[in-house]
């Protein structure tokens, strides 16, 4: 079967206008906490949407439908964490008159992609009195930036060049370059003068003390805005599109879903990139807890039927897939691979090594999703994550499926996934929005 290019089916202005909103979101919200805050602000004037904030790291949005809640929900689930590099709890040290920060990477990154690029620090510090202080250094006008250094090619032969690419940058060498000027003092007792100057600047300018790093969540992320890519501006390049592109399109679809029959949920999880564990991940009970609250707010005390309601529900696991890169076509079986510009990609299953660790959507539900998309003129394609035995990956679909609900993966393809600068086609982003909206509005 041949799939069609989506650019010929839509008016470019609608696509570009929608994606400009998305580009601004991507530029502003670079951590899971910032994403939650962005969406809470976006819906604050919408009386028809209820927000449930889980520890400022996950978010569930609810819109009431006309049918009985016992008939189940329409759910779109995405994740709002992204691969990054975190600052350790005791990070500040001085070596050879330079100050660096110790770090620990988060998620599946190619470490060599993150060196020699400008970086910013986003996050929060919780002070001793419980005050939560937001941190954004590097993305505000006039800010300095930071970077991870690399060895020059002239001296790299033995220490780097002859190693496997996965060993070229060791995790413990990902230390962030942070300062260089020594403090102006004649006190011989002060041995680490550059570190003392850095700590003094942190205290005077940002009200940050060294012990504050212990109770902080500081994420090192690529500095700068998301950008239009291509001479025709057909693509968006930026950090965190896995999976914030699905989060943004899902929330916009919820906002634009008018008079839905089913009760609607958009679930934005944390921790997907490291296994969906923890109290804000998809393996927690946050969906059950929120539905309990929703039932109570609808005057229903029959909490025993939560599992039955979930089993009657239908869900799209909104996550990205690998787009075919012309330079790396050999990792795909091209008849079942997603191409940029061909619309939202439907993945019946993900997993690896014989479909291990996946949800494999039922054929009946696949047919239903295709019919919904066709009825709404949504351009779609099918996709697997690479050739059989080439590798693979997973999504939150299997954690939703444990409730007995029908689940399928659907989202746009990306190039350079998990890098500091991921690429998406604008028409695929728009088709993902259209597909999600059609699903939420269906019966």
XYZ file of C-alpha atoms in Angstrom:
443
model
C 0.000 0.000 0.000
C 1.209 3.486 -0.845
C 0.657 6.436 1.494
C 0.249 10.038 0.373
C 2.180 13.199 1.051
C 0.133 15.432 3.345
C 1.323 18.790 2.040
C -1.038 18.615 -0.936
C -4.112 18.152 1.256
C -4.027 21.201 3.524
C -3.790 24.970 3.291
C -0.208 25.892 4.229
C -1.295 28.982 6.198
C -3.293 26.889 8.682
C -0.333 24.558 9.133
C 2.183 27.372 9.582
C -0.026 29.340 11.978
C -0.599 26.300 14.171
C 3.072 25.360 14.174
C 4.153 28.875 15.109
C 2.161 28.460 18.328
C 3.848 25.108 18.823
C 7.318 26.565 18.148
C 6.796 29.235 20.813
C 5.660 26.594 23.307
C 8.697 24.441 22.547
C 11.003 27.428 23.044
C 9.497 28.334 26.403
C 8.776 25.003 28.105
C 12.011 23.024 28.450
C 11.330 21.019 31.610
C 8.350 18.989 32.763
C 7.570 21.622 35.408
C 7.603 24.373 32.785
C 5.301 22.332 30.540
C 2.796 21.865 33.367
C 2.870 25.584 34.136
C 2.450 26.475 30.444
C -0.637 24.303 29.997
C -2.210 25.406 33.274
C -1.908 29.001 32.080
C -3.279 28.035 28.665
C -6.506 26.595 30.089
C -6.975 28.860 33.112
C -9.877 30.752 31.505
C -11.587 27.603 30.225
C -14.392 26.695 32.612
C -15.075 23.513 30.618
C -11.668 22.006 31.372
C -10.521 20.811 34.780
C -6.800 20.438 35.525
C -5.290 17.961 37.980
C -1.687 18.797 38.802
C 0.453 15.935 40.101
C 3.508 17.321 41.945
C 4.027 19.950 39.214
C 5.504 17.246 36.966
C 2.475 15.478 35.520
C -0.862 16.917 34.469
C -4.279 15.470 33.672
C -6.881 17.587 31.870
C -10.561 16.605 31.914
C -13.489 17.703 29.760
C -16.991 16.460 30.488
C -18.940 14.573 27.826
C -22.668 14.197 27.203
C -22.794 10.418 27.732
C -22.679 8.618 31.043
C -19.224 8.515 32.575
C -19.764 4.783 33.071
C -19.365 4.373 29.295
C -15.667 5.138 29.638
C -13.277 7.883 28.591
C -11.515 8.924 25.428
C -7.911 9.325 26.523
C -4.798 10.743 24.902
C -1.650 10.114 26.916
C 1.741 11.641 26.204
C 4.866 12.309 28.234
C 6.430 15.671 29.012
C 9.865 14.663 30.255
C 12.690 14.623 27.718
C 16.286 13.390 27.586
C 18.580 15.875 29.282
C 21.503 16.236 31.679
C 20.817 16.849 35.375
C 23.022 18.666 37.876
C 24.203 16.417 40.725
C 23.410 17.292 44.337
C 26.996 18.175 45.298
C 28.169 19.474 41.942
C 30.523 22.453 42.272
C 34.268 21.837 42.004
C 37.427 23.581 40.823
C 40.177 22.080 38.672
C 42.991 23.866 36.804
C 41.461 27.248 37.640
C 38.142 26.321 36.064
C 34.885 25.666 37.900
C 32.654 22.880 36.636
C 29.401 21.219 37.696
C 29.126 17.455 38.103
C 26.156 16.024 36.183
C 24.183 12.829 35.594
C 22.439 12.338 32.256
C 18.731 11.444 32.127
C 17.300 9.119 29.512
C 18.790 7.631 26.380
C 21.152 10.212 24.945
C 24.104 9.978 22.595
C 26.499 11.794 24.898
C 28.720 13.055 22.084
C 25.798 15.077 20.671
C 25.652 17.257 23.794
C 29.225 18.581 23.908
C 30.445 21.934 22.497
C 26.931 23.375 22.347
C 25.490 26.316 24.304
C 23.434 25.109 27.252
C 21.021 26.669 29.730
C 20.054 25.635 33.252
C 16.334 25.387 34.041
C 14.684 24.059 37.158
C 13.848 24.749 40.766
C 15.648 25.098 44.069
C 13.764 24.446 47.293
C 15.259 26.578 50.068
C 15.576 25.463 53.684
C 12.349 27.277 54.601
C 10.422 25.458 51.846
C 10.406 28.360 49.393
C 10.497 27.133 45.788
C 12.743 29.289 43.621
C 12.586 28.978 39.834
C 15.887 28.922 37.961
C 16.407 29.894 34.325
C 19.972 30.866 33.477
C 20.911 30.943 29.819
C 17.602 31.595 28.079
C 16.809 35.042 29.472
C 18.049 38.099 27.517
C 21.605 38.985 28.495
C 22.250 35.691 30.270
C 25.519 33.789 30.019
C 25.399 30.254 28.650
C 27.239 27.086 29.621
C 28.795 24.198 27.725
C 30.328 20.738 27.881
C 33.846 20.769 26.464
C 35.459 18.182 24.179
C 39.021 17.163 23.352
C 40.647 18.745 20.299
C 41.183 16.348 17.349
C 44.956 16.888 17.481
C 45.141 15.038 20.817
C 42.161 12.701 20.569
C 43.767 9.643 18.972
C 44.431 7.559 22.076
C 41.895 8.951 24.543
C 38.903 9.122 22.194
C 39.277 8.618 18.444
C 40.039 4.885 18.566
C 37.141 4.094 20.910
C 33.627 2.963 20.058
C 31.347 5.929 19.538
C 29.351 5.053 22.669
C 32.573 5.333 24.690
C 33.860 8.543 23.110
C 32.352 10.695 25.866
C 32.150 9.048 29.276
C 29.254 10.072 31.500
C 31.601 11.349 34.200
C 33.272 13.635 31.655
C 29.990 15.467 31.066
C 30.889 18.211 33.513
C 29.498 21.646 32.752
C 31.918 24.545 32.295
C 30.685 27.099 34.818
C 33.289 29.780 35.681
C 36.912 30.933 35.529
C 37.707 34.165 37.466
C 39.324 33.812 40.935
C 38.023 35.823 43.854
C 39.974 38.993 44.581
C 41.566 38.192 47.939
C 44.960 37.816 49.595
C 43.644 35.268 52.079
C 45.960 32.260 51.726
C 43.448 30.057 53.526
C 41.167 30.192 50.493
C 42.572 27.485 48.219
C 39.830 27.328 45.587
C 39.583 30.963 44.627
C 37.630 30.451 41.394
C 35.045 28.303 43.159
C 34.695 30.931 45.883
C 34.084 33.619 43.278
C 31.469 31.483 41.520
C 29.686 30.802 44.805
C 29.762 34.508 45.620
C 28.178 35.371 42.252
C 25.499 32.722 42.771
C 24.708 34.159 46.193
C 24.695 37.827 45.194
C 22.902 37.563 41.854
C 20.671 34.516 42.216
C 20.410 33.981 46.005
C 21.788 30.459 45.553
C 24.075 28.891 48.152
C 26.127 25.732 47.692
C 23.902 23.677 49.988
C 20.863 24.644 47.889
C 22.004 22.253 45.154
C 21.140 19.355 47.463
C 17.415 20.180 47.400
C 17.278 21.249 43.766
C 16.103 19.879 40.439
C 18.302 21.590 37.870
C 18.182 20.431 34.268
C 20.813 21.302 31.679
C 19.012 21.814 28.374
C 19.950 23.195 24.955
C 19.969 26.988 24.953
C 17.908 29.044 22.546
C 14.613 28.920 20.687
C 13.134 26.260 18.472
C 13.654 27.258 14.839
C 12.142 26.892 11.401
C 14.186 24.444 9.334
C 14.526 24.353 5.557
C 14.533 27.038 2.898
C 10.755 26.518 2.679
C 10.356 26.644 6.489
C 8.634 23.265 6.276
C 10.098 21.791 9.451
C 10.636 22.682 13.103
C 13.916 22.008 14.848
C 14.221 22.124 18.594
C 14.775 20.353 21.876
C 12.200 18.110 23.559
C 9.889 17.327 20.639
C 9.906 13.766 21.976
C 7.300 13.949 23.344
C 6.150 17.516 23.829
C 4.884 17.634 20.254
C 2.253 15.053 21.247
C 1.540 16.868 24.508
C 0.921 20.173 22.727
C -1.217 18.695 19.950
C -3.242 16.678 22.475
C -3.978 19.706 24.651
C -4.916 21.807 21.625
C -7.173 18.999 20.414
C -8.873 18.923 23.813
C -9.397 22.682 23.744
C -10.996 22.452 20.303
C -13.149 19.358 20.916
C -16.693 20.766 20.968
C -19.578 19.005 22.723
C -17.878 15.611 23.004
C -20.024 12.556 23.604
C -17.431 10.753 25.691
C -15.735 12.190 28.740
C -12.219 13.244 27.714
C -8.847 12.985 29.410
C -5.466 14.244 28.274
C -2.822 12.653 30.473
C 0.693 14.096 30.477
C 3.120 11.796 32.251
C 6.587 12.344 33.651
C 9.478 9.808 33.775
C 8.716 7.987 30.507
C 12.301 8.321 29.324
C 13.579 6.345 32.328
C 10.941 3.626 32.539
C 7.785 5.461 33.675
C 8.594 4.764 37.321
C 8.021 7.019 40.315
C 4.992 8.855 41.642
C 4.565 10.939 38.476
C 5.137 8.204 35.896
C 2.705 6.034 33.969
C 3.297 3.060 36.266
C 1.882 5.003 39.215
C -1.804 5.189 40.144
C -2.358 8.799 39.098
C -5.041 7.967 36.518
C -7.049 5.990 39.062
C -6.597 8.699 41.679
C -7.767 11.436 39.322
C -10.764 9.460 38.073
C -11.754 8.949 41.713
C -11.773 12.737 42.099
C -13.722 13.178 38.857
C -16.396 10.735 39.994
C -16.701 12.544 43.309
C -16.995 15.915 41.552
C -19.773 14.430 39.393
C -21.646 13.354 42.524
C -20.754 9.677 42.192
C -19.574 7.695 45.209
C -19.371 4.331 43.450
C -15.599 4.119 43.259
C -15.712 0.334 42.908
C -16.427 0.744 39.195
C -13.250 2.662 38.341
C -11.627 -0.406 36.790
C -14.767 -1.152 34.762
C -14.874 2.439 33.505
C -11.218 2.246 32.491
C -11.781 -1.086 30.734
C -14.496 0.560 28.609
C -12.195 3.451 27.709
C -10.219 3.982 24.510
C -6.813 5.609 24.325
C -4.191 6.928 21.991
C -0.689 6.719 23.354
C 0.668 9.891 21.826
C 4.341 9.392 21.119
C 6.739 10.081 18.306
C 8.341 7.510 16.047
C 11.481 7.364 13.944
C 11.295 9.125 10.605
C 13.284 7.755 7.681
C 16.570 9.636 7.387
C 17.986 9.415 3.827
C 21.459 8.996 5.342
C 20.401 6.045 7.508
C 17.759 4.212 5.490
C 19.314 0.827 6.255
C 17.873 0.730 9.798
C 14.305 0.718 8.431
C 12.124 -1.705 6.528
C 10.824 1.027 4.271
C 7.341 -0.336 3.561
C 6.597 -0.075 7.287
C 8.556 3.047 8.158
C 7.343 6.600 8.741
C 8.370 9.384 6.373
C 8.335 13.085 7.127
C 5.420 14.802 5.417
C 3.136 11.777 5.302
C 1.009 12.628 8.310
C 0.452 11.103 11.718
C 2.111 7.704 12.110
C 0.040 4.827 13.512
C 2.052 2.156 15.308
C 0.127 -1.015 16.103
C 3.005 -2.069 18.339
C 6.446 -0.900 19.445
C 8.807 -2.970 21.601
C 11.869 -4.888 20.455
C 13.212 -8.385 19.863
C 9.972 -10.077 18.824
C 7.576 -7.381 20.068
C 8.903 -7.743 23.603
C 7.557 -5.236 26.160
C 4.823 -3.693 24.050
C 1.100 -3.186 23.703
C -0.035 -4.770 20.441
C -3.260 -2.987 19.497
C -6.246 -5.134 18.588
C -7.088 -5.189 14.883
C -10.644 -4.010 15.594
C -9.310 -0.884 17.292
C -6.798 -0.238 14.516
C -9.666 -0.295 12.015
C -11.707 2.066 14.183
C -8.864 4.582 14.432
C -8.259 4.483 10.675
C -11.963 5.097 10.012
C -11.975 8.040 12.436
C -8.956 9.566 10.712
C -10.351 8.975 7.212
C -13.689 10.549 8.137
C -11.888 13.684 9.332
C -9.529 13.858 6.313
C -6.514 13.150 8.491
C -3.511 12.008 6.470
C -1.915 9.007 8.172
C 0.719 6.364 7.646
C 1.823 3.215 9.467
C 5.145 2.788 11.201
C 7.356 0.377 13.054
C 10.346 1.590 15.052
C 13.056 0.234 12.762
C 13.792 -3.109 11.134
C 13.116 -6.321 13.012
C 16.010 -6.976 15.440
C 17.556 -3.589 14.656
C 16.666 -2.120 18.048
C 13.329 -0.784 19.200
C 11.709 1.192 21.962
C 8.627 1.537 24.111
C 5.861 3.953 25.073
C 3.280 4.345 27.834
C 0.753 2.294 25.824
C 1.363 -0.923 27.750
C 0.734 0.818 31.076
C -2.651 2.050 29.858
C -3.496 -1.334 28.369
C -3.158 -3.042 31.759
C -6.574 -1.561 32.630
C -8.137 -3.492 29.744
C -8.755 -0.446 27.565
C -8.100 -0.326 23.830
C -4.808 1.489 23.133
C -2.813 2.384 20.044
C 0.300 4.483 19.474
C 0.042 7.456 17.140
C 2.220 10.526 16.665
C 4.513 12.302 14.216
C 7.864 10.971 13.001
C 11.072 12.767 13.981
C 14.597 12.969 12.675
C 17.512 13.116 15.140
C 15.332 11.847 18.000
C 16.790 12.314 21.525
C 19.305 14.847 20.238
C 19.492 18.496 21.343
C 17.851 19.487 18.025
C 15.077 17.158 16.898
C 13.311 17.683 13.560
C 9.578 17.414 12.811
C 7.620 18.221 9.666
C 5.070 20.946 10.252
C 2.418 19.111 8.280
C 2.881 16.011 10.440
C 2.494 18.120 13.581
C -0.727 19.574 12.194
C -2.057 16.155 11.143
C -1.333 14.860 14.631
C -3.479 17.657 16.046
C -6.260 16.886 13.548
C -6.081 13.179 14.303
C -6.214 13.679 18.054
C -9.145 16.083 17.750
C -11.037 13.648 15.523
C -10.467 10.860 18.038
C -11.666 12.946 20.986
C -14.802 13.991 19.095
C -15.679 10.462 17.970
C -18.142 8.125 19.671
